[in-house]
Coordinates of C-alpha atoms in Angstrom, one line a residue:
X1 CA 121.9 159.0 9.7
X2 CA 124.3 159.6 12.5
X3 CA 122.4 161.8 14.7
X4 CA 119.2 159.2 14.6
X5 CA 120.2 157.2 17.4
X6 CA 120.9 159.6 20.0
X7 CA 117.3 161.9 18.3
X8 CA 114.5 158.0 19.3
X9 CA 114.4 158.1 22.3
X10 CA 112.0 161.2 22.6
X11 CA 110.7 161.2 19.4
X12 CA 109.1 157.6 20.6
X13 CA 108.9 159.8 24.2
X14 CA 106.9 162.6 22.0
X15 CA 104.8 159.9 20.1
X16 CA 104.0 158.1 22.9
X17 CA 102.6 161.4 24.6
X18 CA 101.2 162.8 21.3
X19 CA 99.4 160.2 20.3
X20 CA 97.6 159.0 23.2
X21 CA 96.5 161.6 24.7
X22 CA 94.2 162.4 21.1
X23 CA 93.5 158.6 21.1
X24 CA 92.8 158.7 25.0
X25 CA 95.3 155.7 25.7
X26 CA 92.4 153.3 23.5
X27 CA 94.2 150.2 24.2
X28 CA 93.4 148.9 21.0
X29 CA 95.7 151.4 19.7
X30 CA 98.7 151.7 23.0
X31 CA 99.9 148.3 22.7
X32 CA 101.4 147.8 19.2
X33 CA 102.4 151.9 19.4
X34 CA 104.4 150.7 22.8
X35 CA 105.7 148.0 21.2
X36 CA 107.1 149.9 18.4
X37 CA 107.9 152.5 20.1
X38 CA 109.8 151.1 22.9
X39 CA 111.7 148.6 19.7
X40 CA 113.4 152.0 18.1
X41 CA 114.7 152.5 21.7
X42 CA 116.0 149.7 22.9
X43 CA 117.5 149.8 19.2
X44 CA 119.3 153.4 19.5
X45 CA 119.9 152.8 23.1
X46 CA 121.8 149.3 21.9
X47 CA 124.2 152.1 19.3
X48 CA 124.0 155.0 21.8
X49 CA 126.3 152.4 24.8
X50 CA 128.7 150.2 21.8
X51 CA 129.7 154.2 20.8
X52 CA 129.5 155.3 24.9
X53 CA 127.1 158.6 24.0
X54 CA 124.1 156.3 26.2
X55 CA 122.7 158.6 29.0
X56 CA 120.3 158.0 32.1
X57 CA 118.4 159.8 29.9
X58 CA 117.6 157.7 27.6
X59 CA 118.0 154.7 29.6
X60 CA 114.9 155.8 31.7
X61 CA 112.9 156.8 28.8
X62 CA 113.7 153.0 27.8
X63 CA 112.3 151.9 31.0
X64 CA 109.2 153.6 31.3
X65 CA 108.6 152.8 27.1
X66 CA 109.0 148.9 29.0
X67 CA 106.9 149.2 31.9
X68 CA 103.9 150.9 28.9
X69 CA 104.6 147.5 27.2
X70 CA 104.2 145.8 30.4
X71 CA 101.3 148.0 31.1
X72 CA 99.4 147.6 28.0
X73 CA 100.7 144.2 27.2
X74 CA 100.2 141.6 30.9
X75 CA 97.6 143.9 32.8
X76 CA 96.1 146.6 31.0
X77 CA 93.1 146.6 34.1
X78 CA 95.5 148.2 36.7
X79 CA 99.5 149.2 35.4
X80 CA 97.4 150.0 31.5
X81 CA 95.6 152.4 33.3
X82 CA 97.5 153.8 35.7
X83 CA 99.8 154.7 32.7
X84 CA 97.0 156.3 31.4
X85 CA 95.1 158.6 34.2
X86 CA 98.6 159.7 35.8
X87 CA 101.5 159.5 31.6
X88 CA 103.7 162.6 32.6
X89 CA 103.3 161.7 35.8
X90 CA 104.8 158.5 35.5
X91 CA 107.6 159.5 33.7
X92 CA 108.8 162.2 35.7
X93 CA 109.4 159.8 38.9
X94 CA 111.4 157.1 36.8
X95 CA 113.6 160.2 36.0
X96 CA 113.8 161.2 39.5
X97 CA 114.6 157.9 40.6
X98 CA 116.5 157.3 37.7
X99 CA 118.9 160.8 39.5
X100 CA 118.0 159.7 43.3
X101 CA 118.8 156.0 42.5
X102 CA 122.6 155.7 42.1
X103 CA 124.3 158.4 44.0
X104 CA 122.6 155.8 47.0
X105 CA 124.5 152.7 45.8
X106 CA 127.7 155.0 45.4
X107 CA 127.1 155.5 41.7
X108 CA 127.8 158.5 38.9
X109 CA 125.7 160.9 39.6
X110 CA 122.9 161.7 37.2
X111 CA 124.8 165.0 35.2
X112 CA 127.9 163.3 34.7
X113 CA 128.0 161.7 31.8
X114 CA 126.6 165.8 30.1
X115 CA 129.5 167.4 32.0
X116 CA 132.1 165.3 30.3
X117 CA 130.7 166.7 27.1
X118 CA 131.9 169.7 28.2
X119 CA 134.8 169.7 30.6
X120 CA 138.3 168.1 29.0
X121 CA 139.2 164.6 30.6
X122 CA 141.4 165.0 33.0
X123 CA 139.5 167.0 35.2
X124 CA 136.7 164.0 35.2
X125 CA 138.6 162.8 38.1
X126 CA 138.8 165.2 40.3
X127 CA 137.0 166.1 43.6
X128 CA 135.7 169.7 42.5
X129 CA 134.4 167.4 39.4
X130 CA 132.4 164.7 41.2
X131 CA 131.3 167.4 43.2
X132 CA 129.8 169.5 40.9
X133 CA 127.6 167.5 39.8
X134 CA 126.8 165.7 42.5
X135 CA 124.8 169.7 43.5
X136 CA 123.6 168.7 40.4
X137 CA 122.5 166.3 40.6
X138 CA 120.2 167.0 43.3
X139 CA 118.9 169.9 41.9
X140 CA 117.5 168.1 38.5
X141 CA 115.9 165.2 40.9
X142 CA 113.8 168.0 42.9
X143 CA 113.0 169.3 39.6
X144 CA 112.4 166.1 38.5
X145 CA 109.6 166.1 41.3
X146 CA 108.2 169.6 40.7
X147 CA 107.5 168.7 37.9
X148 CA 105.4 165.0 38.7
X149 CA 103.4 167.1 41.2
X150 CA 102.8 169.6 39.0
X151 CA 101.8 166.7 35.6
X152 CA 100.0 165.0 38.8
X153 CA 98.1 168.1 39.7
X154 CA 95.7 167.6 37.1
X155 CA 93.9 163.9 37.8
X156 CA 93.0 164.8 41.3
X157 CA 91.4 167.6 40.1
X158 CA 90.0 167.1 38.0
X159 CA 88.8 171.6 37.7
X160 CA 91.6 171.5 36.7
X161 CA 92.0 168.8 34.2
X162 CA 90.1 170.9 30.9
X163 CA 91.1 173.6 28.6
X164 CA 94.4 176.7 29.5
X165 CA 94.5 175.1 33.3
X166 CA 95.2 172.1 32.2
X167 CA 97.6 172.8 29.5
X168 CA 100.0 174.9 32.5
X169 CA 100.3 172.5 34.4
X170 CA 101.0 169.3 32.0
X171 CA 103.4 171.2 29.6
X172 CA 104.6 174.9 31.0
X173 CA 104.5 174.5 34.6
X174 CA 107.6 171.4 33.7
X175 CA 108.9 173.7 30.7
X176 CA 109.7 175.7 32.7
X177 CA 111.2 174.4 35.6
X178 CA 113.6 172.0 32.4
X179 CA 114.2 174.5 30.6
X180 CA 113.9 178.0 32.9
X181 CA 115.7 177.2 35.4
X182 CA 117.4 173.3 34.9
X183 CA 119.2 173.7 32.0
X184 CA 120.8 178.2 32.8
X185 CA 121.6 175.9 36.2
X186 CA 123.3 173.2 34.6
X187 CA 125.2 175.5 32.1
X188 CA 126.4 178.5 34.9
X189 CA 126.9 176.4 37.9
X190 CA 129.8 174.4 37.9
X191 CA 132.0 177.8 36.6
X192 CA 130.3 179.5 39.9
X193 CA 131.5 176.7 42.4
X194 CA 134.9 176.9 40.8
X195 CA 135.2 180.9 41.7
X196 CA 133.9 180.1 45.1
X197 CA 136.7 177.9 46.0
X198 CA 138.9 180.8 44.3
X199 CA 139.5 178.2 41.0
X200 CA 139.1 179.5 37.6
X201 CA 136.4 177.6 36.3
X202 CA 137.1 175.1 33.1
X203 CA 134.7 173.5 30.8
X204 CA 136.3 172.9 27.7
X205 CA 139.9 173.0 28.5
X206 CA 140.5 176.9 28.9
X207 CA 139.6 179.2 31.3
X208 CA 136.5 181.5 30.8
X209 CA 139.2 184.5 30.2
X210 CA 140.5 182.4 27.9
X211 CA 143.9 181.6 28.4
X212 CA 144.4 178.3 28.6
X213 CA 144.5 177.7 32.8
X214 CA 147.8 175.8 34.1
X215 CA 146.1 172.9 35.2
X216 CA 142.8 170.7 35.8
X217 CA 140.6 174.0 38.5
X218 CA 144.3 175.6 38.3
X219 CA 144.1 178.7 41.7
X220 CA 143.5 182.1 40.6
X221 CA 146.2 183.3 41.1
X222 CA 147.3 184.9 44.4
X223 CA 149.7 187.0 46.0
X224 CA 152.9 185.2 47.7
X225 CA 153.2 186.4 51.0
X226 CA 149.6 184.7 51.7
X227 CA 150.6 181.2 50.6
X228 CA 150.3 179.0 53.7
X229 CA 153.4 177.3 53.5
X230 CA 155.8 181.3 52.8
X231 CA 153.3 182.8 55.6
X232 CA 156.7 185.3 57.6
X233 CA 157.3 184.3 60.6
X234 CA 156.9 187.0 62.9
X235 CA 158.0 188.3 66.9
X236 CA 154.3 186.9 68.0
X237 CA 154.1 186.8 71.5
X238 CA 151.0 184.8 70.8
X239 CA 150.1 180.8 71.5
X240 CA 147.6 180.1 69.4
X241 CA 145.7 176.7 71.0
X242 CA 143.5 174.8 68.1
X243 CA 140.8 173.0 70.4
X244 CA 139.0 169.8 68.3
X245 CA 136.1 169.5 70.2
X246 CA 133.3 170.0 68.7
X247 CA 131.7 171.7 72.4
X248 CA 133.7 175.4 71.6
X249 CA 133.9 177.2 75.1
X250 CA 131.9 174.7 77.1
X251 CA 133.7 171.2 76.6
X252 CA 136.4 169.7 78.7
X253 CA 138.8 170.4 76.2
X254 CA 138.2 174.0 76.5
X255 CA 137.8 174.3 80.5
X256 CA 141.1 172.5 80.1
X257 CA 142.5 175.3 77.2
X258 CA 141.9 178.1 79.6
X259 CA 143.2 176.3 82.9
X260 CA 146.3 177.1 81.0
X261 CA 145.7 180.8 80.0
X262 CA 146.9 182.7 83.8
X263 CA 149.9 181.5 83.6
X264 CA 150.7 182.1 80.3
X265 CA 149.3 185.4 81.0
X266 CA 151.2 185.9 83.7
X267 CA 154.8 185.5 81.1
X268 CA 154.0 187.8 78.9
X269 CA 152.3 185.4 75.8
X270 CA 148.2 185.4 75.0
X271 CA 146.2 182.2 74.3
X272 CA 144.1 181.9 71.2
X273 CA 142.3 179.7 70.9
X274 CA 140.2 178.5 67.9
X275 CA 137.4 176.2 68.1
X276 CA 137.7 174.1 64.9
X277 CA 133.6 173.3 65.7
X278 CA 132.8 177.3 64.8
X279 CA 134.7 177.6 61.5
X280 CA 134.9 176.9 58.0
X281 CA 136.5 173.2 57.6
X282 CA 135.5 170.2 54.4
X283 CA 137.3 167.5 55.1
X284 CA 141.0 166.7 52.6
X285 CA 140.5 165.0 49.3
X286 CA 143.9 163.3 48.9
X287 CA 144.9 165.0 45.4
X288 CA 148.1 165.8 46.9
X289 CA 147.2 169.3 44.7
X290 CA 148.6 170.9 48.1
X291 CA 151.3 168.6 47.7
X292 CA 152.4 170.1 44.3
X293 CA 151.6 173.8 44.4
X294 CA 153.0 174.9 48.2
X295 CA 148.7 175.3 49.9
X296 CA 145.0 173.9 48.8
X297 CA 143.0 174.2 46.9
X298 CA 139.9 174.6 48.6
X299 CA 138.9 178.1 50.1
X300 CA 138.2 178.5 53.9
X301 CA 138.9 179.0 56.5
X302 CA 142.3 177.0 56.8
X303 CA 144.1 179.1 55.0
X304 CA 144.0 182.0 57.7
X305 CA 144.4 178.8 60.5
X306 CA 147.6 177.6 58.8
X307 CA 149.5 181.1 59.1
X308 CA 148.5 181.7 62.7
X309 CA 149.6 178.6 63.5
X310 CA 152.8 179.5 61.0
X311 CA 152.5 182.6 63.3
X312 CA 151.9 181.9 66.9
X313 CA 155.3 181.7 69.5
X314 CA 153.7 178.3 70.4
X315 CA 151.4 175.8 69.1
X316 CA 148.3 173.7 71.2
X317 CA 146.9 170.9 69.7
X318 CA 143.4 169.5 71.5
X319 CA 141.0 166.5 71.2
X320 CA 139.0 165.1 73.5
X321 CA 139.5 161.2 72.4
X322 CA 136.5 160.7 70.3
X323 CA 135.8 157.0 69.7
X324 CA 139.9 155.8 71.2
X325 CA 140.7 159.0 68.8
X326 CA 141.3 162.9 68.0
X327 CA 137.5 164.3 66.7
X328 CA 136.8 164.2 63.2
X329 CA 137.3 168.2 63.6
X330 CA 140.9 167.4 64.6
X331 CA 141.3 165.1 62.6
X332 CA 140.9 167.1 59.4
X333 CA 142.2 169.9 60.2
X334 CA 145.6 167.4 60.2
X335 CA 144.9 166.3 56.9
X336 CA 144.1 169.5 55.5
X337 CA 147.7 169.9 56.2
X338 CA 149.3 167.4 54.6
X339 CA 152.0 169.6 52.8
X340 CA 152.4 170.8 56.0
X341 CA 154.6 167.3 57.8
X342 CA 156.4 167.2 54.2
X343 CA 158.3 170.6 55.1
X344 CA 160.8 171.0 58.4
X345 CA 161.5 174.5 59.2
X346 CA 163.5 176.7 60.3
X347 CA 160.9 177.9 63.0
X348 CA 159.9 175.1 65.1
X349 CA 158.7 175.9 68.3
X350 CA 158.1 174.6 70.9
X351 CA 154.0 172.8 71.3
X352 CA 152.0 171.0 73.5
X353 CA 149.0 168.4 73.4
X354 CA 145.6 167.6 75.7
X355 CA 143.5 165.7 76.0
X356 CA 140.5 164.6 78.0
X357 CA 138.3 161.0 77.9
X358 CA 135.9 160.0 80.2
X359 CA 138.9 157.1 81.0
X360 CA 140.4 155.4 78.2
X361 CA 142.6 156.8 75.5
X362 CA 144.0 159.6 76.1
X363 CA 147.7 159.3 77.0
X364 CA 147.4 157.8 73.1
X365 CA 145.0 160.3 72.3
X366 CA 147.8 162.8 73.1
X367 CA 150.9 160.8 72.0
X368 CA 149.7 161.1 69.3
X369 CA 148.9 165.5 69.0
X370 CA 152.7 165.3 70.1
X371 CA 153.9 163.2 67.0
X372 CA 151.4 165.4 64.4
X373 CA 154.0 168.8 66.2
X374 CA 156.2 167.8 65.8
X375 CA 155.6 167.3 62.0
X376 CA 154.2 170.7 61.4
X377 CA 157.4 171.7 63.5
X378 CA 156.7 172.6 66.9
X379 CA 158.0 170.0 69.7
X380 CA 155.7 169.3 73.1
X381 CA 156.6 170.5 76.3
X382 CA 154.9 167.6 77.7
X383 CA 151.0 167.2 77.2
X384 CA 148.0 167.9 79.0
X385 CA 145.7 164.7 80.0
X386 CA 142.9 164.1 83.0
X387 CA 139.6 162.3 82.8
X388 CA 136.1 163.6 83.4
X389 CA 132.7 162.1 82.8
X390 CA 131.4 165.0 82.8
X391 CA 131.6 168.6 82.0
X392 CA 133.6 170.4 84.5
X393 CA 133.9 166.6 86.5
X394 CA 138.0 166.7 86.5
X395 CA 139.4 163.2 87.8
X396 CA 142.1 164.4 90.5
X397 CA 141.2 168.4 89.7
X398 CA 143.6 169.1 91.7
X399 CA 146.6 167.4 90.4
X400 CA 144.8 168.7 86.2
X401 CA 145.0 172.0 87.3
X402 CA 148.4 172.4 88.9
X403 CA 149.8 169.8 86.1
X404 CA 148.5 172.4 83.6
X405 CA 150.1 175.0 85.6
X406 CA 153.6 174.0 85.7
X407 CA 153.3 173.0 81.3
X408 CA 151.9 177.0 80.9
X409 CA 155.4 178.4 82.7
X410 CA 157.2 175.1 80.0
X411 CA 155.5 176.0 77.0
X412 CA 156.8 179.9 78.0
X413 CA 159.7 178.5 79.1
X414 CA 160.5 177.7 76.4
X415 CA 160.0 180.6 73.9
X416 CA 161.2 182.5 76.3
X417 CA 164.6 180.9 76.0
X418 CA 163.5 181.3 72.0
X419 CA 164.9 176.6 72.5
X420 CA 165.4 175.1 69.7
X421 CA 165.4 171.3 70.2
X422 CA 167.3 169.0 68.6
X423 CA 165.6 166.2 66.4
X424 CA 165.8 162.7 67.5
X425 CA 166.1 158.8 65.7
X426 CA 162.9 159.5 64.5
X427 CA 163.0 162.3 62.8
X428 CA 166.2 161.6 61.7
X429 CA 164.8 158.6 59.6
X430 CA 161.6 159.8 58.8
X431 CA 163.1 162.6 57.0
X432 CA 165.6 161.0 55.6
X433 CA 163.0 158.6 53.8
X434 CA 161.3 162.1 53.2
X435 CA 163.9 163.6 51.3
X436 CA 164.6 160.3 49.5
X437 CA 160.5 160.4 48.3
X438 CA 160.6 164.2 47.8
X439 CA 163.6 163.3 45.2
X440 CA 161.4 160.3 43.2
X441 CA 159.0 163.0 43.1
X442 CA 160.6 166.3 42.3
X443 CA 158.3 167.0 38.7
X444 CA 155.3 164.7 39.4
X445 CA 153.2 166.0 43.3
X446 CA 156.0 166.7 44.8
X447 CA 157.1 169.9 42.6
X448 CA 157.2 172.0 45.9
X449 CA 158.0 170.4 48.5
X450 CA 161.5 170.5 46.4
X451 CA 161.8 173.2 45.5
X452 CA 161.7 174.2 50.0
X453 CA 163.4 170.9 49.6
X454 CA 166.6 172.4 47.7
X455 CA 166.7 175.9 48.5
X456 CA 166.9 175.2 52.2
X457 CA 169.7 173.0 51.6
X458 CA 168.1 170.3 53.5
X459 CA 169.5 168.0 50.6
X460 CA 173.1 168.1 51.7
X461 CA 173.3 168.4 55.8
X462 CA 169.8 167.5 57.0
X463 CA 171.1 167.3 60.5
X464 CA 173.1 170.6 60.4
X465 CA 169.8 173.3 59.5
X466 CA 167.5 170.8 62.2
X467 CA 170.4 172.0 64.8
X468 CA 170.8 168.3 65.5
X469 CA 174.2 169.3 66.4
X470 CA 173.3 171.9 69.5
X471 CA 174.3 170.9 72.5
X472 CA 172.5 170.8 76.0
X473 CA 174.0 171.5 79.1
X474 CA 172.3 169.5 82.1
X475 CA 170.2 172.0 84.5
X476 CA 171.4 170.8 87.9
X477 CA 167.9 171.0 90.5
X478 CA 170.4 172.5 93.6
X479 CA 167.9 172.3 96.0
X480 CA 166.3 168.5 95.2
X481 CA 170.5 167.5 95.1
X482 CA 170.5 169.5 99.1
X483 CA 167.6 167.6 100.3
X484 CA 168.7 164.2 99.0
X485 CA 171.5 164.3 101.1
X486 CA 170.4 165.7 104.0
X487 CA 168.1 162.7 104.2
X488 CA 170.9 160.5 103.0
X489 CA 172.3 161.6 106.1
X490 CA 169.9 161.5 108.0
X491 CA 169.6 158.4 107.4
X492 CA 173.1 157.7 108.9
X493 CA 173.0 159.0 111.5
X494 CA 170.5 156.7 112.1
X495 CA 172.0 153.2 111.6
X496 CA 169.4 152.2 108.2
X497 CA 171.6 153.1 105.4
X498 CA 170.5 152.2 102.1
X499 CA 172.8 152.9 99.8
X500 CA 171.4 151.0 97.3
X501 CA 167.9 152.2 97.3
X502 CA 168.9 155.7 96.0
X503 CA 168.1 154.6 92.1
X504 CA 164.8 154.9 93.6
X505 CA 163.4 153.2 91.3
X506 CA 161.9 149.8 92.5
X507 CA 163.3 146.8 89.9
X508 CA 159.9 145.5 88.9
X509 CA 161.7 145.1 85.1
X510 CA 163.8 142.4 86.7
X511 CA 162.5 139.2 85.8
X512 CA 159.6 140.5 84.0
X513 CA 159.2 141.2 80.2
X514 CA 158.9 144.5 80.3
X515 CA 159.6 147.0 77.4
X516 CA 158.3 149.6 78.7
X517 CA 157.4 152.3 81.4
X518 CA 153.6 151.6 81.1
X519 CA 153.8 148.4 81.2
X520 CA 157.0 148.7 84.7
X521 CA 154.1 150.8 86.4
X522 CA 151.7 148.2 85.8
X523 CA 153.6 145.7 87.0
X524 CA 154.8 146.7 90.2
X525 CA 152.2 146.0 92.1
X526 CA 152.8 142.1 91.4
X527 CA 156.2 142.5 92.9
X528 CA 155.0 144.9 96.1
X529 CA 155.9 143.6 100.0
X530 CA 153.1 143.7 102.1
X531 CA 155.2 143.9 104.4
X532 CA 157.4 146.6 104.5
X533 CA 154.4 148.6 104.1
X534 CA 152.9 148.1 107.4
X535 CA 150.4 150.4 107.4
X536 CA 151.5 153.1 104.8
X537 CA 148.1 155.2 102.8
X538 CA 150.1 156.9 99.7
X539 CA 149.3 157.6 96.6
X540 CA 152.2 158.2 94.0
X541 CA 151.5 159.8 90.6
X542 CA 153.7 159.8 87.4
X543 CA 153.5 161.9 85.5
X544 CA 154.7 160.7 82.0
X545 CA 155.7 162.2 79.0
X546 CA 158.6 161.7 75.4
X547 CA 157.0 158.9 73.9
X548 CA 153.9 157.0 76.4
X549 CA 152.4 161.0 77.8
X550 CA 150.1 159.3 79.7
X551 CA 149.2 160.4 84.3
X552 CA 148.9 157.1 86.3
X553 CA 149.4 156.2 90.5
X554 CA 150.2 153.7 92.5
X555 CA 147.8 153.4 95.4
X556 CA 148.4 152.1 98.7
X557 CA 146.6 150.8 101.8
X558 CA 145.5 148.0 103.6
X559 CA 148.2 146.5 103.1
X560 CA 148.1 146.4 99.0
X561 CA 149.3 147.9 96.3
X562 CA 147.1 149.2 93.1
X563 CA 147.6 150.8 89.6
X564 CA 145.2 153.7 88.5
X565 CA 145.2 155.4 85.6
X566 CA 144.8 158.9 86.1
X567 CA 146.4 161.5 88.2
X568 CA 145.1 161.0 92.0
X569 CA 142.8 162.4 94.2
X570 CA 145.6 163.7 96.2
X571 CA 149.2 162.3 95.4
X572 CA 151.3 162.4 98.5
X573 CA 155.1 162.2 96.0
X574 CA 154.4 163.0 92.4
X575 CA 157.4 162.1 89.7
X576 CA 157.4 163.4 86.6
X577 CA 159.4 161.5 84.7
X578 CA 160.9 160.2 80.8
X579 CA 159.1 157.0 80.7
X580 CA 162.8 155.6 78.9
X581 CA 163.9 157.2 82.2
X582 CA 163.1 155.8 84.6
X583 CA 162.2 152.1 82.1
X584 CA 166.7 153.0 82.5
X585 CA 166.9 153.5 86.0
X586 CA 163.9 149.8 87.1
X587 CA 166.1 147.8 84.4
X588 CA 170.2 149.7 86.5
X589 CA 170.6 151.4 83.7
X590 CA 170.7 154.7 84.9
X591 CA 171.6 156.0 88.6
X592 CA 168.2 156.7 89.8
X593 CA 170.1 159.2 91.8
X594 CA 172.4 161.3 89.7
X595 CA 169.4 161.2 86.8
X596 CA 167.0 163.1 89.9
X597 CA 170.3 165.3 90.8
X598 CA 170.6 166.1 87.5
X599 CA 167.1 166.9 86.4
X600 CA 166.7 163.8 84.2
X601 CA 163.5 163.3 86.2
X602 CA 161.8 165.6 89.2
X603 CA 159.2 165.2 92.0
X604 CA 157.6 166.8 94.6
X605 CA 156.4 166.0 97.8
X606 CA 157.2 162.9 99.9
X607 CA 160.5 163.1 99.2
X608 CA 161.3 159.9 101.7
X609 CA 158.4 157.9 100.8
X610 CA 160.7 157.9 97.4
X611 CA 163.3 156.5 98.7
X612 CA 161.5 153.5 100.1
X613 CA 160.2 152.7 96.6
X614 CA 163.5 149.5 96.5
X615 CA 162.1 148.9 99.4
X616 CA 158.3 148.2 98.8
X617 CA 158.5 146.9 95.4
X618 CA 160.8 144.0 96.8
X619 CA 158.6 141.3 96.0
X620 CA 160.0 138.2 93.9
X621 CA 157.2 138.7 90.4
X622 CA 154.5 137.5 91.1
X623 CA 152.4 136.0 88.8

């Protein structure tokens, strides 16, 4: 008796077709028959829904019988005639709509109800479980569509509506599709898909081998050496570049990476470019499995790519700007490496951020990539940015290529000298937060993180572990210092002593509410003094590194000055400086001469123009 509600919809549907076919769907019979069967199906559906056992199939059968009641009682000449002429086809169309419709409005896949009968409750919300049911629902929608076509053929071609042929198209072929393809596929596909991902299949809580898995969708056991987190470091002389551009090999990002290759090769380093658009990389599901187990459960190209990244001598992250940020490919790669950002490691290495835009956002994107490098355990020696509206047409291409040469040289020297970069205050704050979080979740989703922190003693002495106490000596540029002194002596001999002007950077920050180097440079045209400029025509390029990471230039001509993003076509003076250094000089907090001599910032080009900056930008700010 308990099984009666579950059997009633199928029994009602079978009675509808058999009695209808025998009596040629006569109106006198179909009216009471459809009404009685509909009421029986509604009763069974109500009972099943009360016990949460109702599936989409029972609901679809009730809809079909309700449609039959409407057709035979209210609209016998059109809807009733349609159901009488195309009874099976109408049913399969409703089944197909029932399978597809929930997917269109974000509902539960059709097969989920049946899958939950075989799978343990702890996997019902897992992304793998949901994806398997999404795939199976698509297959079943295709089967229902094929059944609808098969049952419609005898009605379309009357010659096929007699005897064995009608039986073939209306019964045998649909039964073959449903029982011979649909059911075996439903039974076998979940285990097949899980094995494809490298997981132990789960059904009623046990794996196919009969042993209880460690957890829902547990990875197939792998050797410890295959773990991304434990990949041993080699003495690699390879720089690994992760290219997030979908235009592998032909886009501007690829061209910028190739600008780095010759200098790296001269320094004995190979550049290996991994194009994310050419590898299999699945979206992150946010399941936090990697935090608990130490590696992602998805078996695609992510693992081997991450192993190369960890074993490289240096790392480059490169992406064009897509709508103010990195590309979807690069964001997916970053998201899939969530576990790397939780585990400081002793093999911190130099890195480089590369970004190109059509005119906006390359500096912000490069700064974001530099932050990701720090999370991965690499430290950016700088950022290579550019603007290009068409492939290969870089704005200020000569300057971009020169900066690529300089940065490749810096990266090579950092590798050769095995530099260790002390952590910043921001790093310390972040990892202090992480240590508290990992402690809190050590018995939950961050088991593997906790093991990493405990084994390396990070809880006890994080500062010493990351080399925060490493002493660094200033590197004095003696050539620049001598040139500076000669310039001062020349001006003194000419009676133009400008000792006060040797701070180099103009005091544009005075009287202005400025907190960043970009704001400082953008505000310099407001304090430009055309009387001191005379007929000067020059481009002063600023290559700002550090937290801001951008290239811009000031263009002086015809007694006017303007701020422009990106490199200049030809720069008479180039200033390479951390943003905080140049801002401190402008605010009078740092002596410009000493900062230049000690190498806190560098210049290339007309040093005399550097000395004139204070007088060129000496007017009171204009609103």
